[in-house]
PDB file of C-alpha atoms in Angstrom:
ATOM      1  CA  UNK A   1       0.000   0.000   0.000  1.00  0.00           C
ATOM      2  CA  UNK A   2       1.215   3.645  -0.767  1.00  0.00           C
ATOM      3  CA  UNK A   3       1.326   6.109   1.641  1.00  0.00           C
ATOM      4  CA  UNK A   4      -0.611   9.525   1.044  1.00  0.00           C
ATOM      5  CA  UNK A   5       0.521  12.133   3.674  1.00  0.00           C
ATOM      6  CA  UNK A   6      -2.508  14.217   2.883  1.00  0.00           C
ATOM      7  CA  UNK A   7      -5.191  11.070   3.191  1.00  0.00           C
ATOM      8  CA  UNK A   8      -3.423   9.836   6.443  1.00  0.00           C
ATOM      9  CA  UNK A   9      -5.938  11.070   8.688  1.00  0.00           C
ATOM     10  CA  UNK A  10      -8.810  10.804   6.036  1.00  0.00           C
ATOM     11  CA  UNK A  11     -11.621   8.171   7.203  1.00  0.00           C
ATOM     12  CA  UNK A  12     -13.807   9.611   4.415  1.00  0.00           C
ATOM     13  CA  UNK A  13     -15.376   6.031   2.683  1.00  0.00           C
ATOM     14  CA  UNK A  14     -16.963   6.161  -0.635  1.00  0.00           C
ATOM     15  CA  UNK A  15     -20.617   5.626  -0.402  1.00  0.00           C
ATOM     16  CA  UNK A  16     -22.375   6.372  -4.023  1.00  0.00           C
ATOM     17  CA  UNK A  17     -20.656   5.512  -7.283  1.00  0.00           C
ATOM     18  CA  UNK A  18     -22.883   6.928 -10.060  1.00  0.00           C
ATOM     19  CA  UNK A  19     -22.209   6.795 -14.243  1.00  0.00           C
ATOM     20  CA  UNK A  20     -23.648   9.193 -16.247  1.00  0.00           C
ATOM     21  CA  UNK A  21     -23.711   9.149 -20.297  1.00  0.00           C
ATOM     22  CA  UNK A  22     -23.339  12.492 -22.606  1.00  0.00           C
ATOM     23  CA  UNK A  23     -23.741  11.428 -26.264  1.00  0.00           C
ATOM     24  CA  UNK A  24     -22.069  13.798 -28.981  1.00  0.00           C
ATOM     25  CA  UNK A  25     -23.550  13.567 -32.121  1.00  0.00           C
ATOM     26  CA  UNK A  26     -21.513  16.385 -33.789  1.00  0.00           C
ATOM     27  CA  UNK A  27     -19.392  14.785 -37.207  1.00  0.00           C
ATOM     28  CA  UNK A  28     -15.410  15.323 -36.501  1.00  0.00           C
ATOM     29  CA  UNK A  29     -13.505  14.947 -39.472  1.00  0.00           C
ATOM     30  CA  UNK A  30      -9.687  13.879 -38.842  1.00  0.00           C
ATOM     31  CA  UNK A  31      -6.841  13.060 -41.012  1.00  0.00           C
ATOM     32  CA  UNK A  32      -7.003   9.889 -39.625  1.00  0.00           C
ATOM     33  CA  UNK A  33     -10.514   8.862 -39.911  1.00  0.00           C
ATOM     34  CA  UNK A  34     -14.226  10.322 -39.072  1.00  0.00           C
ATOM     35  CA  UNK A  35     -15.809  10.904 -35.940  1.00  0.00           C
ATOM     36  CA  UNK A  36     -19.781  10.773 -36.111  1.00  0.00           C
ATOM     37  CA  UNK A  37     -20.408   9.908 -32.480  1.00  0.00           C
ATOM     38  CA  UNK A  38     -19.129   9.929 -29.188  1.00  0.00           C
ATOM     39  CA  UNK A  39     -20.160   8.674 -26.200  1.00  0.00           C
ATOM     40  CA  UNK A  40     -18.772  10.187 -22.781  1.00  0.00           C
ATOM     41  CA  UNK A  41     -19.170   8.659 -19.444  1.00  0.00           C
ATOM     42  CA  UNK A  42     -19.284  11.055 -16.177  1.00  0.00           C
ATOM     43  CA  UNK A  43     -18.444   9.176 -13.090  1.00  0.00           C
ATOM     44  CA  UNK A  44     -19.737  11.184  -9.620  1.00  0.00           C
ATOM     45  CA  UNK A  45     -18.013   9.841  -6.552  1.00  0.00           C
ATOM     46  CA  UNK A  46     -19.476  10.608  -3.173  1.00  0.00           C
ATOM     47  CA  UNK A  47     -18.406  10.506   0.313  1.00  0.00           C
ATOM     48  CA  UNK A  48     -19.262  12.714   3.876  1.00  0.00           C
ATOM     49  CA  UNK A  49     -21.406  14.736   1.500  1.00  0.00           C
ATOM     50  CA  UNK A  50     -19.022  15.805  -0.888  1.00  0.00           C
ATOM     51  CA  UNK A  51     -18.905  14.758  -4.851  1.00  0.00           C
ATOM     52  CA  UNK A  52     -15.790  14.297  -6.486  1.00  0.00           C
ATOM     53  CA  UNK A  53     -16.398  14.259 -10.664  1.00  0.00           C
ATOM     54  CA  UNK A  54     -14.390  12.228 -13.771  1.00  0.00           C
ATOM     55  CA  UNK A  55     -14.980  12.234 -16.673  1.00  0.00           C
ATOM     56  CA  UNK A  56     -13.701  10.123 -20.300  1.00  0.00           C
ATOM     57  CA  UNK A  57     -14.533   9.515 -23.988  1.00  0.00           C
ATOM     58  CA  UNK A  58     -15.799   5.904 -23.581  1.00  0.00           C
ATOM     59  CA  UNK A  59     -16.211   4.976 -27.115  1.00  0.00           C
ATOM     60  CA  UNK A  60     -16.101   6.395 -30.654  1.00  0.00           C
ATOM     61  CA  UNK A  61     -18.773   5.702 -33.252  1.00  0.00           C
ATOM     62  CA  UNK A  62     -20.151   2.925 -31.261  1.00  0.00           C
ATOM     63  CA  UNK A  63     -23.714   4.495 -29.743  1.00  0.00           C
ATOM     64  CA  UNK A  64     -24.725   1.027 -29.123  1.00  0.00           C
ATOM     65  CA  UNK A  65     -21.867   1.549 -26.042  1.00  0.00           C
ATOM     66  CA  UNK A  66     -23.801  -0.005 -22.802  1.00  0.00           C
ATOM     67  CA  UNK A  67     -22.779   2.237 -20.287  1.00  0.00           C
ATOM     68  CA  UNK A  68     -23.919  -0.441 -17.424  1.00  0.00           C
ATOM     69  CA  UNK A  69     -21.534  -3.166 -18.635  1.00  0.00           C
ATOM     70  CA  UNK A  70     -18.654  -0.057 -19.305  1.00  0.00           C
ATOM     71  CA  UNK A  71     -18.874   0.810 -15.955  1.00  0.00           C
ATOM     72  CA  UNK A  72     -19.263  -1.921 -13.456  1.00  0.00           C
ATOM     73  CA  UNK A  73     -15.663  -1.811 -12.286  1.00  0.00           C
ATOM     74  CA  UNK A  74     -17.308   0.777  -9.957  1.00  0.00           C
ATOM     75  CA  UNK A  75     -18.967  -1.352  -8.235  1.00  0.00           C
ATOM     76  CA  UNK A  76     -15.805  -2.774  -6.219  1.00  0.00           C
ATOM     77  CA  UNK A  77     -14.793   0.474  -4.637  1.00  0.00           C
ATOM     78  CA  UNK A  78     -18.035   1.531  -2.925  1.00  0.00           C
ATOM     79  CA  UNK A  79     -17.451   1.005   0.924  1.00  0.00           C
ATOM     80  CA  UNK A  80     -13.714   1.649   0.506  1.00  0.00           C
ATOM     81  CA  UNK A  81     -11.812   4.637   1.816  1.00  0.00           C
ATOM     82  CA  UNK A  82     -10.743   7.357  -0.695  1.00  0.00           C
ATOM     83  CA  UNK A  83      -6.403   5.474  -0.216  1.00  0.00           C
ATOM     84  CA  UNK A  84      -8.224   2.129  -0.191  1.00  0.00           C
ATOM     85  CA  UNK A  85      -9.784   2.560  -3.936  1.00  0.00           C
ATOM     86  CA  UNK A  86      -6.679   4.796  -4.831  1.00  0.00           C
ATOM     87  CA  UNK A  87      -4.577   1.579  -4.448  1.00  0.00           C
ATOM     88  CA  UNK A  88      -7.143  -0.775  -5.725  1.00  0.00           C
ATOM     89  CA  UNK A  89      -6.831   0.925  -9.073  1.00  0.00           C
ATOM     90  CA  UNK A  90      -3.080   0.837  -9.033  1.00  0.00           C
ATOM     91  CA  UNK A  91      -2.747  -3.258  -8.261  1.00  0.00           C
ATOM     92  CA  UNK A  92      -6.373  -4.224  -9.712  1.00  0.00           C
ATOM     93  CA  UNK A  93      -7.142  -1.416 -12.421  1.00  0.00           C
ATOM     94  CA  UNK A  94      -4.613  -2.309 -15.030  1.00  0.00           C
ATOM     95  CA  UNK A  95      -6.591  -5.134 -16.053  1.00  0.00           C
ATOM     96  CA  UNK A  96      -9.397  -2.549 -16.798  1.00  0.00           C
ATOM     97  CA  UNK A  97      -9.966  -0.122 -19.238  1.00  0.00           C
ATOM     98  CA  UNK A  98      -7.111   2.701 -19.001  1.00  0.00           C
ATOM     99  CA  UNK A  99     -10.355   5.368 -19.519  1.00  0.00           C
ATOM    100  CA  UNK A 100     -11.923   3.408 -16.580  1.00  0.00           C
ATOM    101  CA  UNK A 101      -8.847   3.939 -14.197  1.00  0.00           C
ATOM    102  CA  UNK A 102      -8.195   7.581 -15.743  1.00  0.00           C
ATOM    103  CA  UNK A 103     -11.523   8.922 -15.029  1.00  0.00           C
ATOM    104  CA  UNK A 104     -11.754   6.878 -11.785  1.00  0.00           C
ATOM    105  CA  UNK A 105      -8.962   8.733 -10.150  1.00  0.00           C
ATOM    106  CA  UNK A 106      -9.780  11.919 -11.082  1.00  0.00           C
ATOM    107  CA  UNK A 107     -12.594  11.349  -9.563  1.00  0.00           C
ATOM    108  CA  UNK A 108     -10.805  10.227  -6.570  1.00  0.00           C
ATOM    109  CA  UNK A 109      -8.678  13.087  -6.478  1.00  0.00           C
ATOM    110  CA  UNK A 110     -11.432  15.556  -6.960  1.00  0.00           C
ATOM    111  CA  UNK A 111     -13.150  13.532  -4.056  1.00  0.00           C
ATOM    112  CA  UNK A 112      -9.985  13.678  -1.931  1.00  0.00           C
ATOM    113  CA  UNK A 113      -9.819  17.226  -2.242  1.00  0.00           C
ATOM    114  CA  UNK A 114     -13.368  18.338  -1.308  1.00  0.00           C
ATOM    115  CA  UNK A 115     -13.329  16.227   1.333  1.00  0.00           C
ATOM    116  CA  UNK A 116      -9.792  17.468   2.917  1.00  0.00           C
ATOM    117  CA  UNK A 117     -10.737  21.043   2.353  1.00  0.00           C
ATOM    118  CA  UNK A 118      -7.569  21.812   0.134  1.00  0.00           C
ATOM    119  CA  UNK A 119      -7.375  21.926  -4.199  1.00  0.00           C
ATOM    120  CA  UNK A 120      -7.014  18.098  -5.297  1.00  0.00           C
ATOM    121  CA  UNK A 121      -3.450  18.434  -6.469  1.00  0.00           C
ATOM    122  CA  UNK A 122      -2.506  19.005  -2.738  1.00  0.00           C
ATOM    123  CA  UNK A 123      -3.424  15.002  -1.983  1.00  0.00           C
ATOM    124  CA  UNK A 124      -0.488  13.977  -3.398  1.00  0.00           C
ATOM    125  CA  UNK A 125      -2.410  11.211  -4.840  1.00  0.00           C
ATOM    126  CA  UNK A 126      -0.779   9.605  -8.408  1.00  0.00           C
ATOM    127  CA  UNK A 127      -1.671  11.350 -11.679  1.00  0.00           C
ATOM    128  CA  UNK A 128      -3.812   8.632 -13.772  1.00  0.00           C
ATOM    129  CA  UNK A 129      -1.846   6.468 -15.890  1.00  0.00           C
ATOM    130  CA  UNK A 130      -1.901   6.942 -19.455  1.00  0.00           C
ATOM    131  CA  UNK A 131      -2.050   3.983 -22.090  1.00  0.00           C
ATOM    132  CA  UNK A 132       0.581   6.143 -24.495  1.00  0.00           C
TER     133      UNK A 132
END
């Protein structure tokens, strides 16, 4: 387990894990190929009544994207502290989707933050890690 100065103290445990879906139907036209669709996923975590957000592009011209199935990773880090699901991403998450992780710890971060009372960089928790 990693240690997080800022989250020493911090109790907080996630209690609500909620996916929300923003389609984009607005034609992108790249050199490497068209965008038509997009579908976005918005991930609200929630803990001692705060709400930390995330947010990803979840797919690309596939509308028939079921956010449900996309999404139940989330399921395995409600009841966990805020460090608790920060290291169960880093050991269990790389078997996931890297948008899944990505948004996931922003959210986390975000979360971290409101709940400490300071911006979310100050939680010293990982930046996500990115599949490039």
């Amino acid at each position: 387990m990693r240690e997080y100065p800022a989250l020493a103290a911090l109790d907080a445990v996630i209690v609500s894990a909620s996916l929300y879906r923003l389609d984009t139907n607005i034609p992108r036209h790249f050199s490497f190929g068209d965008w038509l669709n997009r579908q976005h996923a918005v991930l609200r975590l929630q803990s001692e009544g705060q709400s930390g957000w995330g947010e990803n592009i979840i797919s690309i011209n596939h509308p028939e994207t079921d956010l449900a199935s996309w999404g139940v990773f989330l399921q395995a880090i409600k009841g966990m502290t805020i460090a608790q699901a920060v290291d169960f991403l880093d050991e269990q998450g790389r078997s996931w989707d890297p948008k899944c992780c990505e948004m996931a710890t922003i959210a986390l971060a975000d979360l971290a933050g409101k709940v400490c009372g300071r911006p979310a960089a100050a939680t010293s928790l990982p930046a996500p890690s990115m599949p490039w």
